[in-house]
Amino acid sequence: MKIIMLGAPGAGKGTQAKQIAAKYNIPHVSTGDIFRANIKEGTALGMEAKSYMDKGQLVPDELTVKILLDRVAKDDCKNGYVLDGFPRTIPQAEVLDEAVTKLSEKIDYAINVDVPDENIIRRMSGRRACVKCGATYHIVNVPPKKEGICDACGEALIVRDDDKEETVKARLATYHEQTQPLIDYYSAKGILKEVDGTKDMNDVFADIVAILG
Ligand code: ADP
Ligand code: ADP
Ligand code: ZN
């Protein structure tokens, strides 16, 4: 099964994608996580990506597409994957379609996690992330057992550099301009599914499972 998660920054794509990955036994592929891992290791790719991420802008398609195609070509993606944060532009979606079609395969579902902008700003200020294992928490909604420490791996949690309010506003503007058009793109292909992302995260997941079967 090949699934794409759509939604504004902070809509809960990552939270849901991790649960989907666990239940359906497919890898969770997050371009944002790949960039952050590169930033942490100080690679050239990480440096370049960071210059865009810190401004709330998208990393250029050319760079992002290459990384994504390399990732989904790996063996563990043979039986499918859940993409979180890719595609974010129409050209990215077209490249993905082309790559999947070349293998005589298809994307099964594009799930749009719908959350209005005003909820997003509130959510992001409470987000805490583990850069070591990719786990995500929220100081009120999903607190770790021990404050500031990842339950899964013991690493210190961070506030992402791009979760500051000004940057979140810039990311929302980028989203509306460049990523939201993908909703119509996948709707036209007949694979778009909408879920209400303002619900409790377990209810959102139940709605997704009802769609995926
Ligand atoms: P969120 O889950 O909050 O939307 P992500 O971790 O997916 O954030 O992405 C963080 C940042 O990484 C984005 O704001 C953007 O700068 C960059 N990024 C991630 N995925 C892509 C992509 N597919 N295309 C371009 N930039 C991307
Ligand atoms: P995205 O990957 O779309 O940027 P995340 O999955 O990282 O979003 O979620 C953003 C923040 O909101 C995190 O702190 C997360 O714990 C929290 N969160 C996720 N889903 C919900 C929900 N349904 N209700 C309340 N908070 C949520
Ligand atoms: Zn961790």
Short mmCIF file of C-alpha atoms and ligand atoms in Angstrom, two decimals:
data_model
loop_
_atom_site.label_atom_id
_atom_site.label_comp_id
_atom_site.label_asym_id
_atom_site.label_seq_id
_atom_site.Cartn_x
_atom_site.Cartn_y
_atom_site.Cartn_z
CA MET A 1 0.00 0.00 0.00
CA LYS A 2 1.31 3.44 -0.98
CA ILE A 3 -0.07 6.35 0.99
CA ILE A 4 0.56 10.10 0.91
CA MET A 5 -0.22 12.31 3.90
CA LEU A 6 -1.34 15.83 3.02
CA GLY A 7 -2.00 18.67 5.43
CA ALA A 8 -0.68 21.93 6.81
CA PRO A 9 2.46 21.97 8.96
CA GLY A 10 1.41 20.63 12.35
CA ALA A 11 -1.83 19.05 11.11
CA GLY A 12 -0.71 15.73 12.56
CA LYS A 13 0.67 14.06 9.43
CA GLY A 14 3.67 12.66 11.27
CA THR A 15 1.65 11.50 14.26
CA GLN A 16 -0.76 9.60 12.01
CA ALA A 17 1.90 8.36 9.57
CA LYS A 18 3.81 6.66 12.40
CA GLN A 19 0.67 4.79 13.47
CA ILE A 20 -0.17 3.83 9.89
CA ALA A 21 3.39 2.55 9.40
CA ALA A 22 3.15 0.40 12.52
CA LYS A 23 -0.30 -1.03 11.76
CA TYR A 24 0.25 -1.79 8.08
CA ASN A 25 3.90 -2.70 8.43
CA ILE A 26 5.24 -0.22 5.88
CA PRO A 27 8.01 2.35 6.33
CA HIS A 28 7.25 5.91 7.41
CA VAL A 29 9.14 8.18 5.03
CA SER A 30 9.42 11.81 6.14
CA THR A 31 11.46 14.23 4.04
CA GLY A 32 11.53 16.61 7.02
CA ASP A 33 13.07 13.86 9.22
CA ILE A 34 15.66 13.11 6.52
CA PHE A 35 16.59 16.81 6.33
CA ARG A 36 16.78 17.12 10.13
CA ALA A 37 19.00 14.02 10.39
CA ASN A 38 21.34 15.62 7.82
CA ILE A 39 21.35 18.92 9.71
CA LYS A 40 22.26 17.08 12.90
CA GLU A 41 25.14 15.30 11.14
CA GLY A 42 26.28 18.54 9.55
CA THR A 43 26.21 17.25 5.96
CA ALA A 44 26.28 19.60 2.95
CA LEU A 45 22.69 18.59 2.18
CA GLY A 46 21.69 19.44 5.74
CA MET A 47 23.31 22.88 5.55
CA GLU A 48 21.56 23.70 2.32
CA ALA A 49 18.18 22.43 3.51
CA LYS A 50 18.45 24.36 6.79
CA SER A 51 18.84 27.68 4.99
CA TYR A 52 15.34 27.21 3.54
CA MET A 53 13.71 25.47 6.50
CA ASP A 54 14.65 28.26 8.92
CA LYS A 55 12.85 30.77 6.72
CA GLY A 56 9.72 28.65 6.48
CA GLN A 57 10.36 28.02 2.79
CA LEU A 58 10.46 24.79 0.87
CA VAL A 59 13.73 23.12 0.01
CA PRO A 60 14.07 23.26 -3.81
CA ASP A 61 12.30 20.48 -5.71
CA GLU A 62 15.44 19.23 -7.40
CA LEU A 63 17.16 18.42 -4.12
CA THR A 64 14.06 17.06 -2.40
CA VAL A 65 12.97 14.83 -5.26
CA LYS A 66 16.36 13.16 -5.47
CA ILE A 67 16.33 12.33 -1.78
CA LEU A 68 12.82 10.95 -1.89
CA LEU A 69 13.39 8.81 -4.98
CA ASP A 70 16.57 7.33 -3.45
CA ARG A 71 14.65 6.52 -0.28
CA VAL A 72 11.67 4.80 -1.91
CA ALA A 73 13.99 2.78 -4.15
CA LYS A 74 15.28 0.96 -1.05
CA ASP A 75 14.27 -2.62 -0.41
CA ASP A 76 12.04 -1.93 2.58
CA CYS A 77 9.74 0.16 0.36
CA LYS A 78 8.96 -2.77 -1.97
CA ASN A 79 5.56 -3.40 -0.39
CA GLY A 80 4.65 0.24 -0.03
CA TYR A 81 5.23 3.22 2.23
CA VAL A 82 3.55 6.14 3.89
CA LEU A 83 4.95 9.48 2.71
CA ASP A 84 4.82 12.29 5.26
CA GLY A 85 5.65 15.75 3.94
CA PHE A 86 6.17 14.71 0.32
CA PRO A 87 4.98 15.78 -2.20
CA ARG A 88 4.67 19.45 -1.27
CA THR A 89 4.49 20.91 -4.77
CA ILE A 90 2.80 19.91 -8.03
CA PRO A 91 6.17 19.23 -9.74
CA GLN A 92 7.11 16.89 -6.85
CA ALA A 93 3.80 15.07 -7.26
CA GLU A 94 4.40 14.69 -10.99
CA VAL A 95 7.87 13.22 -10.47
CA LEU A 96 6.46 10.76 -7.93
CA ASP A 97 3.67 9.73 -10.31
CA GLU A 98 6.18 9.16 -13.05
CA ALA A 99 8.44 7.03 -10.83
CA VAL A 100 5.53 4.93 -9.56
CA THR A 101 4.02 4.49 -13.03
CA LYS A 102 7.37 3.34 -14.37
CA LEU A 103 7.18 0.43 -11.93
CA SER A 104 3.58 -0.31 -13.10
CA GLU A 105 2.40 0.67 -9.63
CA LYS A 106 0.15 3.37 -8.21
CA ILE A 107 -0.42 5.58 -5.19
CA ASP A 108 -3.44 4.13 -3.37
CA TYR A 109 -4.52 7.01 -1.15
CA ALA A 110 -3.75 10.67 -0.50
CA ILE A 111 -5.08 11.42 2.98
CA ASN A 112 -5.66 15.10 3.75
CA VAL A 113 -5.53 15.81 7.48
CA ASP A 114 -7.61 18.95 7.67
CA VAL A 115 -6.89 21.47 10.46
CA PRO A 116 -7.62 25.22 10.28
CA ASP A 117 -4.71 27.69 10.59
CA GLU A 118 -5.78 29.02 13.99
CA ASN A 119 -5.42 25.57 15.61
CA ILE A 120 -2.02 25.09 13.99
CA ILE A 121 -0.34 28.05 15.67
CA ARG A 122 -1.44 26.73 19.07
CA ARG A 123 -0.24 23.20 18.35
CA MET A 124 3.19 24.13 17.11
CA SER A 125 4.22 26.12 20.15
CA GLY A 126 3.77 22.96 22.23
CA ARG A 127 5.49 20.54 19.86
CA ARG A 128 8.65 18.85 21.13
CA ALA A 129 10.72 16.60 18.90
CA CYS A 130 13.33 13.90 19.24
CA VAL A 131 15.92 14.32 16.51
CA LYS A 132 17.46 10.95 17.36
CA CYS A 133 14.46 8.67 16.72
CA GLY A 134 11.88 11.01 15.16
CA ALA A 135 9.30 10.74 17.96
CA THR A 136 7.04 13.77 18.42
CA TYR A 137 5.39 15.02 21.60
CA HIS A 138 3.18 17.90 22.70
CA ILE A 139 3.63 19.49 26.12
CA VAL A 140 -0.14 19.36 26.77
CA ASN A 141 -1.62 16.82 24.34
CA VAL A 142 1.14 14.19 24.26
CA PRO A 143 3.57 14.85 27.12
CA PRO A 144 6.60 12.56 27.50
CA LYS A 145 6.72 10.54 30.74
CA LYS A 146 9.74 12.52 31.91
CA GLU A 147 9.74 16.20 31.01
CA GLY A 148 12.09 17.03 28.13
CA ILE A 149 13.18 13.40 27.54
CA CYS A 150 12.15 11.06 24.71
CA ASP A 151 10.18 8.05 26.02
CA ALA A 152 11.41 5.91 23.15
CA CYS A 153 15.15 6.52 23.24
CA GLY A 154 16.08 8.77 26.19
CA GLU A 155 17.40 11.66 24.06
CA ALA A 156 16.75 15.27 25.15
CA LEU A 157 13.74 16.72 23.32
CA ILE A 158 14.06 19.95 21.35
CA VAL A 159 11.85 22.77 20.13
CA ARG A 160 12.37 22.76 16.37
CA ASP A 161 14.05 25.94 15.06
CA ASP A 162 11.19 26.33 12.58
CA ASP A 163 8.41 26.04 15.20
CA LYS A 164 8.77 29.68 16.32
CA GLU A 165 5.54 31.59 15.74
CA GLU A 166 6.90 33.84 12.93
CA THR A 167 8.32 30.83 11.10
CA VAL A 168 5.09 28.87 11.55
CA LYS A 169 3.21 31.77 9.93
CA ALA A 170 5.64 31.73 7.00
CA ARG A 171 5.25 27.94 6.69
CA LEU A 172 1.46 28.28 6.62
CA ALA A 173 1.72 30.85 3.82
CA THR A 174 4.06 28.52 1.91
CA TYR A 175 1.60 25.68 2.48
CA HIS A 176 -1.39 27.60 1.11
CA GLU A 177 0.53 28.79 -1.90
CA GLN A 178 2.47 25.69 -2.94
CA THR A 179 1.09 22.59 -1.22
CA GLN A 180 -2.67 23.10 -0.91
CA PRO A 181 -3.11 22.79 -4.73
CA LEU A 182 -2.22 19.10 -4.28
CA ILE A 183 -5.66 18.56 -2.75
CA ASP A 184 -7.26 19.26 -6.13
CA TYR A 185 -4.51 17.33 -7.89
CA TYR A 186 -5.25 14.10 -5.99
CA SER A 187 -8.97 14.72 -5.97
CA ALA A 188 -8.87 14.78 -9.78
CA LYS A 189 -7.09 11.41 -9.68
CA GLY A 190 -9.87 10.01 -7.49
CA ILE A 191 -7.62 8.99 -4.57
CA LEU A 192 -8.16 11.89 -2.16
CA LYS A 193 -9.57 11.09 1.30
CA GLU A 194 -10.30 13.78 3.87
CA VAL A 195 -10.13 13.38 7.64
CA ASP A 196 -10.95 15.93 10.34
CA GLY A 197 -7.58 16.52 12.01
CA THR A 198 -9.04 18.62 14.84
CA LYS A 199 -10.35 15.49 16.56
CA ASP A 200 -8.45 13.63 19.25
CA MET A 201 -5.52 11.86 17.59
CA ASN A 202 -6.91 8.38 18.32
CA ASP A 203 -10.18 9.32 16.64
CA VAL A 204 -8.30 10.68 13.64
CA PHE A 205 -6.46 7.37 13.40
CA ALA A 206 -9.71 5.40 13.63
CA ASP A 207 -11.09 7.47 10.72
CA ILE A 208 -7.96 6.68 8.70
CA VAL A 209 -8.18 2.95 9.45
CA ALA A 210 -11.81 3.03 8.29
CA ILE A 211 -10.56 4.37 4.95
CA LEU A 212 -7.58 2.04 4.53
CA GLY A 213 -9.42 -1.05 5.72
P1 ADP B 1 5.83 19.65 9.20
O1 ADP B 1 5.63 18.18 9.48
O2 ADP B 1 5.67 20.47 10.43
O3 ADP B 1 5.01 20.15 8.06
P2 ADP B 1 8.26 18.76 8.00
O4 ADP B 1 9.12 18.08 8.99
O5 ADP B 1 7.48 17.92 7.07
O6 ADP B 1 7.34 19.79 8.78
O7 ADP B 1 9.12 19.77 7.12
C1 ADP B 1 9.97 20.72 7.72
C2 ADP B 1 10.59 21.58 6.63
O8 ADP B 1 11.41 20.75 5.78
C3 ADP B 1 9.61 22.26 5.68
O9 ADP B 1 9.12 23.50 6.20
C4 ADP B 1 10.48 22.45 4.44
O10 ADP B 1 11.37 23.54 4.59
C5 ADP B 1 11.32 21.17 4.44
N1 ADP B 1 10.67 20.10 3.63
C6 ADP B 1 10.19 18.92 4.11
N2 ADP B 1 9.65 18.19 3.11
C7 ADP B 1 9.77 18.95 1.97
C8 ADP B 1 9.38 18.78 0.62
N3 ADP B 1 8.73 17.68 0.20
N4 ADP B 1 9.69 19.78 -0.26
C9 ADP B 1 10.34 20.88 0.13
N5 ADP B 1 10.71 21.12 1.39
C10 ADP B 1 10.44 20.16 2.32
P1 ADP B 2 2.89 17.38 11.18
O1 ADP B 2 3.71 16.16 10.91
O2 ADP B 2 1.70 17.48 10.28
O3 ADP B 2 3.72 18.63 11.17
P2 ADP B 2 2.75 16.42 13.96
O4 ADP B 2 2.28 15.03 13.81
O5 ADP B 2 4.18 16.64 14.27
O6 ADP B 2 2.30 17.27 12.64
O7 ADP B 2 1.84 17.15 15.05
C1 ADP B 2 2.05 18.53 15.40
C2 ADP B 2 1.88 18.72 16.92
O8 ADP B 2 0.50 18.53 17.27
C3 ADP B 2 2.66 17.70 17.75
O9 ADP B 2 3.10 18.33 18.93
C4 ADP B 2 1.65 16.60 18.04
O10 ADP B 2 1.95 15.91 19.24
C5 ADP B 2 0.34 17.38 18.14
N1 ADP B 2 -0.83 16.65 17.60
C6 ADP B 2 -0.86 15.76 16.57
N2 ADP B 2 -2.13 15.33 16.34
C7 ADP B 2 -2.92 15.97 17.23
C8 ADP B 2 -4.35 15.95 17.51
N3 ADP B 2 -5.20 15.19 16.78
N4 ADP B 2 -4.79 16.75 18.48
C9 ADP B 2 -3.94 17.53 19.21
N5 ADP B 2 -2.61 17.59 19.02
C10 ADP B 2 -2.09 16.82 18.04
ZN ZN B 3 13.77 9.52 20.64
#
